[in-house]
PDB file of C-alpha atoms in Angstrom:
ATOM      1  CA  ASP A   1       0.048   0.015   0.005  1.00 65.00           C
ATOM      2  CA  THR A   2       1.405   3.382  -0.897  1.00 73.00           C
ATOM      3  CA  ALA A   3       1.559   5.634   2.133  1.00 93.00           C
ATOM      4  CA  VAL A   4       1.133   9.076   0.369  1.00 97.00           C
ATOM      5  CA  SER A   5      -0.331   8.827  -3.182  1.00 96.00           C
ATOM      6  CA  GLN A   6      -0.627  11.763  -5.697  1.00 96.00           C
ATOM      7  CA  THR A   7      -2.504  11.854  -8.904  1.00 97.00           C
ATOM      8  CA  PRO A   8      -1.780  12.489 -11.688  1.00 97.00           C
ATOM      9  CA  LYS A   9       1.886  11.648 -11.921  1.00 96.00           C
ATOM     10  CA  TYR A  10       2.282  13.769 -15.012  1.00 97.00           C
ATOM     11  CA  LEU A  11       0.228  16.749 -16.115  1.00 97.00           C
ATOM     12  CA  VAL A  12       0.784  18.571 -19.421  1.00 98.00           C
ATOM     13  CA  THR A  13      -1.585  21.517 -20.018  1.00 97.00           C
ATOM     14  CA  GLN A  14      -1.893  24.834 -21.694  1.00 97.00           C
ATOM     15  CA  MET A  15      -1.316  28.268 -20.287  1.00 97.00           C
ATOM     16  CA  GLY A  16      -4.517  29.673 -18.756  1.00 97.00           C
ATOM     17  CA  ASN A  17      -6.095  26.282 -17.881  1.00 98.00           C
ATOM     18  CA  ASP A  18      -7.233  25.279 -14.258  1.00 98.00           C
ATOM     19  CA  LYS A  19      -5.991  22.010 -12.988  1.00 98.00           C
ATOM     20  CA  SER A  20      -6.002  20.059  -9.675  1.00 98.00           C
ATOM     21  CA  ILE A  21      -3.657  17.512  -8.205  1.00 98.00           C
ATOM     22  CA  LYS A  22      -4.923  15.034  -5.565  1.00 97.00           C
ATOM     23  CA  CYS A  23      -3.140  13.675  -2.665  1.00 97.00           C
ATOM     24  CA  GLU A  24      -4.075  11.011  -0.020  1.00 97.00           C
ATOM     25  CA  GLN A  25      -2.216   9.530   2.814  1.00 97.00           C
ATOM     26  CA  ASN A  26      -3.155   6.259   4.645  1.00 96.00           C
ATOM     27  CA  LEU A  27      -0.841   6.733   7.533  1.00 94.00           C
ATOM     28  CA  GLY A  28      -3.139   8.377   9.823  1.00 93.00           C
ATOM     29  CA  HIS A  29      -1.056  11.691  10.100  1.00 92.00           C
ATOM     30  CA  ASP A  30      -2.504  14.878  11.096  1.00 89.00           C
ATOM     31  CA  THR A  31      -0.331  17.175   9.044  1.00 90.00           C
ATOM     32  CA  MET A  32      -0.035  17.378   5.257  1.00 92.00           C
ATOM     33  CA  TYR A  33       2.132  19.630   2.927  1.00 93.00           C
ATOM     34  CA  TRP A  34       2.493  20.700  -0.616  1.00 95.00           C
ATOM     35  CA  TYR A  35       6.123  21.322  -1.756  1.00 96.00           C
ATOM     36  CA  LYS A  36       7.277  22.708  -5.103  1.00 96.00           C
ATOM     37  CA  GLN A  37      10.530  21.475  -6.677  1.00 95.00           C
ATOM     38  CA  ASP A  38      11.817  23.692  -9.489  1.00 90.00           C
ATOM     39  CA  SER A  39      14.268  22.741 -12.236  1.00 83.00           C
ATOM     40  CA  LYS A  40      17.177  23.457  -9.924  1.00 80.00           C
ATOM     41  CA  LYS A  41      15.881  20.702  -7.683  1.00 81.00           C
ATOM     42  CA  PHE A  42      15.127  23.230  -4.800  1.00 87.00           C
ATOM     43  CA  LEU A  43      12.303  21.953  -2.708  1.00 92.00           C
ATOM     44  CA  LYS A  44      10.190  24.624  -1.407  1.00 92.00           C
ATOM     45  CA  ILE A  45       7.245  24.461   1.011  1.00 92.00           C
ATOM     46  CA  MET A  46       4.037  26.029  -0.297  1.00 93.00           C
ATOM     47  CA  PHE A  47       1.286  25.037   2.205  1.00 90.00           C
ATOM     48  CA  SER A  48       0.693  23.032   5.422  1.00 88.00           C
ATOM     49  CA  TYR A  49      -2.469  21.799   7.016  1.00 87.00           C
ATOM     50  CA  ASN A  50      -2.906  20.280  10.404  1.00 85.00           C
ATOM     51  CA  ASN A  51      -6.181  18.506  11.016  1.00 82.00           C
ATOM     52  CA  LYS A  52      -7.782  20.170   7.955  1.00 81.00           C
ATOM     53  CA  GLU A  53      -6.722  23.661   8.949  1.00 82.00           C
ATOM     54  CA  LEU A  54      -4.254  25.709   7.078  1.00 84.00           C
ATOM     55  CA  ILE A  55      -1.274  26.498   9.249  1.00 79.00           C
ATOM     56  CA  ILE A  56       1.361  27.455   6.739  1.00 79.00           C
ATOM     57  CA  ASN A  57       0.812  29.526   3.613  1.00 78.00           C
ATOM     58  CA  GLU A  58       4.009  30.699   2.028  1.00 80.00           C
ATOM     59  CA  THR A  59       4.185  33.526  -0.372  1.00 78.00           C
ATOM     60  CA  VAL A  60       2.428  31.698  -3.278  1.00 87.00           C
ATOM     61  CA  PRO A  61       0.277  33.272  -5.790  1.00 90.00           C
ATOM     62  CA  ASN A  62      -3.406  33.236  -4.874  1.00 91.00           C
ATOM     63  CA  ARG A  63      -4.016  31.138  -8.165  1.00 95.00           C
ATOM     64  CA  PHE A  64      -2.970  28.195  -5.930  1.00 95.00           C
ATOM     65  CA  SER A  65      -5.544  27.031  -3.502  1.00 93.00           C
ATOM     66  CA  PRO A  66      -5.175  24.089  -1.366  1.00 93.00           C
ATOM     67  CA  LYS A  67      -8.151  22.158   0.004  1.00 93.00           C
ATOM     68  CA  SER A  68      -8.342  19.569   2.685  1.00 92.00           C
ATOM     69  CA  PRO A  69     -11.730  17.792   2.699  1.00 91.00           C
ATOM     70  CA  ASP A  70     -10.601  15.546   5.532  1.00 91.00           C
ATOM     71  CA  LYS A  71      -7.392  14.712   7.408  1.00 90.00           C
ATOM     72  CA  ALA A  72      -6.253  12.122   4.884  1.00 94.00           C
ATOM     73  CA  HIS A  73      -6.549  14.292   1.813  1.00 95.00           C
ATOM     74  CA  LEU A  74      -5.009  17.505   0.577  1.00 95.00           C
ATOM     75  CA  ASN A  75      -5.697  18.707  -2.904  1.00 96.00           C
ATOM     76  CA  LEU A  76      -4.023  21.501  -4.787  1.00 97.00           C
ATOM     77  CA  HIS A  77      -5.990  23.548  -7.240  1.00 97.00           C
ATOM     78  CA  ILE A  78      -4.261  25.958  -9.599  1.00 97.00           C
ATOM     79  CA  ASN A  79      -6.112  28.449 -11.698  1.00 97.00           C
ATOM     80  CA  SER A  80      -4.883  30.313 -14.811  1.00 97.00           C
ATOM     81  CA  LEU A  81      -1.740  28.234 -15.252  1.00 97.00           C
ATOM     82  CA  GLU A  82       1.429  30.022 -16.253  1.00 97.00           C
ATOM     83  CA  LEU A  83       4.668  28.793 -17.714  1.00 96.00           C
ATOM     84  CA  GLY A  84       6.431  29.419 -14.514  1.00 94.00           C
ATOM     85  CA  ASP A  85       4.217  27.014 -12.797  1.00 96.00           C
ATOM     86  CA  SER A  86       6.056  24.213 -14.525  1.00 96.00           C
ATOM     87  CA  ALA A  87       7.669  22.096 -11.703  1.00 96.00           C
ATOM     88  CA  VAL A  88       7.334  18.858  -9.823  1.00 97.00           C
ATOM     89  CA  TYR A  89       4.838  19.151  -6.971  1.00 98.00           C
ATOM     90  CA  PHE A  90       5.210  16.888  -3.956  1.00 98.00           C
ATOM     91  CA  CYS A  91       2.617  16.142  -1.271  1.00 97.00           C
ATOM     92  CA  ALA A  92       3.837  15.042   2.081  1.00 95.00           C
ATOM     93  CA  SER A  93       2.539  14.121   5.503  1.00 94.00           C
ATOM     94  CA  SER A  94       3.803  13.809   9.074  1.00 91.00           C
ATOM     95  CA  GLN A  95       2.630  13.175  12.381  1.00 88.00           C
ATOM     96  CA  GLY A  96       2.862  16.450  14.433  1.00 75.00           C
ATOM     97  CA  ALA A  97       5.311  19.184  13.956  1.00 62.00           C
ATOM     98  CA  ALA A  98       7.472  18.357  10.906  1.00 56.00           C
ATOM     99  CA  GLY A  99      10.816  19.091  12.349  1.00 60.00           C
ATOM    100  CA  GLY A 100      10.532  16.496  15.049  1.00 73.00           C
ATOM    101  CA  THR A 101       9.197  13.619  12.974  1.00 83.00           C
ATOM    102  CA  GLU A 102       9.887  12.310   9.599  1.00 89.00           C
ATOM    103  CA  ALA A 103       7.950  13.528   6.558  1.00 92.00           C
ATOM    104  CA  PHE A 104       6.563  10.957   4.107  1.00 95.00           C
ATOM    105  CA  PHE A 105       6.469  12.153   0.436  1.00 97.00           C
ATOM    106  CA  GLY A 106       4.412  11.074  -2.547  1.00 97.00           C
ATOM    107  CA  GLN A 107       6.036  10.326  -5.813  1.00 96.00           C
ATOM    108  CA  GLY A 108       5.468  13.819  -7.246  1.00 97.00           C
ATOM    109  CA  THR A 109       3.380  15.280 -10.004  1.00 98.00           C
ATOM    110  CA  ARG A 110       5.339  16.712 -12.870  1.00 97.00           C
ATOM    111  CA  LEU A 111       3.381  19.735 -14.153  1.00 97.00           C
ATOM    112  CA  THR A 112       4.226  21.082 -17.568  1.00 97.00           C
ATOM    113  CA  VAL A 113       2.601  24.219 -18.806  1.00 97.00           C
ATOM    114  CA  VAL A 114       2.877  24.840 -22.567  1.00 97.00           C
TER     115      VAL A 114
ATOM    116  CA  SER B   1      18.997  36.010   5.783  1.00 77.00           C
ATOM    117  CA  GLN B   2      18.223  32.499   6.709  1.00 80.00           C
ATOM    118  CA  LYS B   3      20.018  29.729   4.479  1.00 87.00           C
ATOM    119  CA  ILE B   4      20.594  26.086   4.334  1.00 93.00           C
ATOM    120  CA  GLU B   5      23.632  25.418   2.124  1.00 93.00           C
ATOM    121  CA  GLN B   6      24.747  21.918   0.707  1.00 94.00           C
ATOM    122  CA  ASN B   7      27.454  21.592  -1.753  1.00 86.00           C
ATOM    123  CA  SER B   8      25.841  22.008  -5.113  1.00 80.00           C
ATOM    124  CA  GLU B   9      28.679  20.161  -6.835  1.00 87.00           C
ATOM    125  CA  ALA B  10      28.294  16.385  -7.279  1.00 92.00           C
ATOM    126  CA  LEU B  11      30.482  14.202  -4.922  1.00 95.00           C
ATOM    127  CA  ASN B  12      32.133  11.486  -6.946  1.00 96.00           C
ATOM    128  CA  ILE B  13      33.740   8.695  -4.995  1.00 96.00           C
ATOM    129  CA  GLN B  14      34.993   5.085  -5.574  1.00 97.00           C
ATOM    130  CA  GLU B  15      32.904   2.144  -4.197  1.00 97.00           C
ATOM    131  CA  GLY B  16      34.047   1.176  -0.638  1.00 97.00           C
ATOM    132  CA  LYS B  17      35.058   4.654   0.296  1.00 97.00           C
ATOM    133  CA  THR B  18      33.265   6.865   2.959  1.00 97.00           C
ATOM    134  CA  ALA B  19      31.022   9.625   1.512  1.00 97.00           C
ATOM    135  CA  THR B  20      30.888  12.719   3.616  1.00 97.00           C
ATOM    136  CA  LEU B  21      28.308  15.327   2.737  1.00 97.00           C
ATOM    137  CA  THR B  22      27.933  18.842   4.441  1.00 97.00           C
ATOM    138  CA  CYS B  23      24.864  20.851   5.500  1.00 97.00           C
ATOM    139  CA  ASN B  24      25.526  24.320   6.807  1.00 96.00           C
ATOM    140  CA  TYR B  25      22.841  26.749   7.983  1.00 95.00           C
ATOM    141  CA  THR B  26      22.602  30.446   8.901  1.00 92.00           C
ATOM    142  CA  ASN B  27      20.202  32.251  11.092  1.00 88.00           C
ATOM    143  CA  TYR B  28      18.165  29.211  12.112  1.00 87.00           C
ATOM    144  CA  SER B  29      18.275  27.593  15.725  1.00 85.00           C
ATOM    145  CA  PRO B  30      16.716  24.142  14.752  1.00 86.00           C
ATOM    146  CA  ALA B  31      15.863  21.673  17.527  1.00 83.00           C
ATOM    147  CA  TYR B  32      16.175  18.848  14.930  1.00 88.00           C
ATOM    148  CA  LEU B  33      17.901  18.278  11.721  1.00 92.00           C
ATOM    149  CA  GLN B  34      16.920  15.619   9.150  1.00 95.00           C
ATOM    150  CA  TRP B  35      18.459  13.943   6.106  1.00 97.00           C
ATOM    151  CA  TYR B  36      16.666  12.564   3.190  1.00 97.00           C
ATOM    152  CA  ARG B  37      17.556  10.644   0.016  1.00 98.00           C
ATOM    153  CA  GLN B  38      15.949  11.526  -3.287  1.00 97.00           C
ATOM    154  CA  ASP B  39      16.253   9.311  -6.463  1.00 96.00           C
ATOM    155  CA  PRO B  40      15.623  10.659  -9.870  1.00 93.00           C
ATOM    156  CA  GLY B  41      11.777  10.918 -10.512  1.00 92.00           C
ATOM    157  CA  ARG B  42      10.883   9.952  -6.944  1.00 95.00           C
ATOM    158  CA  GLY B  43       9.864  11.929  -3.812  1.00 96.00           C
ATOM    159  CA  PRO B  44      12.572  12.371  -0.862  1.00 97.00           C
ATOM    160  CA  VAL B  45      12.753   9.557   1.523  1.00 97.00           C
ATOM    161  CA  PHE B  46      13.662   9.940   5.183  1.00 96.00           C
ATOM    162  CA  LEU B  47      16.957   8.638   6.592  1.00 97.00           C
ATOM    163  CA  LEU B  48      17.893  10.018   9.732  1.00 95.00           C
ATOM    164  CA  LEU B  49      16.777  12.685  12.359  1.00 94.00           C
ATOM    165  CA  ILE B  50      19.145  14.226  14.973  1.00 93.00           C
ATOM    166  CA  ARG B  51      18.242  16.391  17.748  1.00 91.00           C
ATOM    167  CA  GLU B  52      20.143  19.474  18.960  1.00 89.00           C
ATOM    168  CA  ASN B  53      21.274  17.698  22.136  1.00 90.00           C
ATOM    169  CA  GLU B  54      22.685  14.724  20.167  1.00 92.00           C
ATOM    170  CA  LYS B  55      26.160  14.999  18.751  1.00 87.00           C
ATOM    171  CA  GLU B  56      25.885  11.911  16.641  1.00 95.00           C
ATOM    172  CA  LYS B  57      23.280   9.351  15.380  1.00 95.00           C
ATOM    173  CA  ARG B  58      23.989   6.139  13.433  1.00 96.00           C
ATOM    174  CA  LYS B  59      21.909   3.823  11.327  1.00 95.00           C
ATOM    175  CA  GLU B  60      23.618   0.875   9.701  1.00 96.00           C
ATOM    176  CA  ARG B  61      26.250   2.437   7.332  1.00 97.00           C
ATOM    177  CA  LEU B  62      24.865   5.956   7.922  1.00 98.00           C
ATOM    178  CA  LYS B  63      26.187   8.407  10.588  1.00 98.00           C
ATOM    179  CA  VAL B  64      24.958  11.926  11.082  1.00 98.00           C
ATOM    180  CA  THR B  65      26.581  14.622  13.258  1.00 97.00           C
ATOM    181  CA  PHE B  66      25.042  17.935  14.407  1.00 95.00           C
ATOM    182  CA  ASP B  67      27.202  20.742  15.597  1.00 93.00           C
ATOM    183  CA  THR B  68      24.946  23.703  16.895  1.00 91.00           C
ATOM    184  CA  THR B  69      28.033  25.877  17.499  1.00 92.00           C
ATOM    185  CA  LEU B  70      29.342  25.497  13.902  1.00 94.00           C
ATOM    186  CA  LYS B  71      25.720  25.384  12.632  1.00 94.00           C
ATOM    187  CA  GLN B  72      26.699  22.377  10.531  1.00 95.00           C
ATOM    188  CA  SER B  73      25.534  18.776  10.069  1.00 96.00           C
ATOM    189  CA  LEU B  74      27.834  16.055   8.406  1.00 97.00           C
ATOM    190  CA  PHE B  75      26.355  13.008   6.759  1.00 97.00           C
ATOM    191  CA  HIS B  76      28.509   9.920   6.352  1.00 98.00           C
ATOM    192  CA  ILE B  77      28.026   6.894   4.295  1.00 98.00           C
ATOM    193  CA  THR B  78      30.616   4.188   5.165  1.00 98.00           C
ATOM    194  CA  ALA B  79      31.608   1.467   2.770  1.00 98.00           C
ATOM    195  CA  SER B  80      29.695   3.152  -0.044  1.00 97.00           C
ATOM    196  CA  GLN B  81      27.976   1.258  -2.853  1.00 97.00           C
ATOM    197  CA  PRO B  82      26.806   2.236  -6.297  1.00 97.00           C
ATOM    198  CA  ALA B  83      23.210   1.842  -5.035  1.00 98.00           C
ATOM    199  CA  ASP B  84      23.897   4.790  -2.550  1.00 98.00           C
ATOM    200  CA  SER B  85      24.165   7.064  -5.749  1.00 98.00           C
ATOM    201  CA  ALA B  86      21.432   9.644  -5.211  1.00 97.00           C
ATOM    202  CA  THR B  87      20.838  13.186  -4.165  1.00 96.00           C
ATOM    203  CA  TYR B  88      20.986  13.767  -0.418  1.00 97.00           C
ATOM    204  CA  LEU B  89      18.904  16.606   1.306  1.00 97.00           C
ATOM    205  CA  CYS B  90      19.143  18.023   4.642  1.00 96.00           C
ATOM    206  CA  ALA B  91      16.156  19.620   6.287  1.00 94.00           C
ATOM    207  CA  LEU B  92      15.380  21.600   9.472  1.00 91.00           C
ATOM    208  CA  MET B  93      12.373  23.056  11.132  1.00 82.00           C
ATOM    209  CA  ASP B  94      12.180  26.819  11.382  1.00 78.00           C
ATOM    210  CA  SER B  95      10.586  28.773  14.103  1.00 74.00           C
ATOM    211  CA  SER B  96       7.197  28.769  12.198  1.00 74.00           C
ATOM    212  CA  TYR B  97       7.228  24.882  12.171  1.00 73.00           C
ATOM    213  CA  LYS B  98       8.063  24.808   8.385  1.00 81.00           C
ATOM    214  CA  LEU B  99      10.381  21.889   7.249  1.00 86.00           C
ATOM    215  CA  ILE B 100      12.921  23.739   5.092  1.00 90.00           C
ATOM    216  CA  PHE B 101      15.202  21.735   2.823  1.00 93.00           C
ATOM    217  CA  GLY B 102      18.697  22.407   1.497  1.00 94.00           C
ATOM    218  CA  SER B 103      19.174  22.107  -2.358  1.00 91.00           C
ATOM    219  CA  GLY B 104      20.750  18.910  -1.977  1.00 95.00           C
ATOM    220  CA  THR B 105      24.090  17.177  -3.021  1.00 96.00           C
ATOM    221  CA  ARG B 106      24.282  14.556  -5.568  1.00 96.00           C
ATOM    222  CA  LEU B 107      26.375  11.558  -4.745  1.00 97.00           C
ATOM    223  CA  LEU B 108      27.870   9.280  -7.464  1.00 97.00           C
ATOM    224  CA  VAL B 109      29.549   6.103  -6.286  1.00 97.00           C
ATOM    225  CA  ARG B 110      31.695   4.536  -8.871  1.00 97.00           C
ATOM    226  CA  PRO B 111      31.961   0.693  -9.127  1.00 95.00           C
TER     227      PRO B 111
END
């Protein structure tokens, strides 16, 4: 069983479109995250949810909107996609504060905006 | 400004040797520091966590040190194998409870 699963794995879309990436974890964790990894492989946190509540919201364009319908799911919706949004997006989860416990990552969603 | 720095140049070593990777941080006071491994096309995988009051942590062939005075962590892989080739990321939690990653160091172990 995959602990943190994201869909889709690949997403190619045109500029201006709206798309969603889904994430589910079956570890019973209470904290979930979205990270963006750019072409230089730098992994940057975007959002964090704890028990369905947003606790971290980095300086991310408001075209990006996370939604957590329940503790096991954290989806990412992106409006009006731009070329610069092309990257790999990783979902992750952990039990409690991230620093003191390990984070489990999904396999990533490679988003290409053309 | 706050920074986590890892050597951006790839580390290329011979099989059987010890690989040592460095993570330096500036303007953080982390209570924990973590190391992850990332293979191409995959998400990072947790390896080790070390607390600020621990000087050293070991797990099989892996060893991590944490020097809060130098603001540095060293990650060692002893008896390295080609299968250890990957990118290794260090991460720490900042005061806002965000897990912040370094840019990673690519390790290549030659047979």
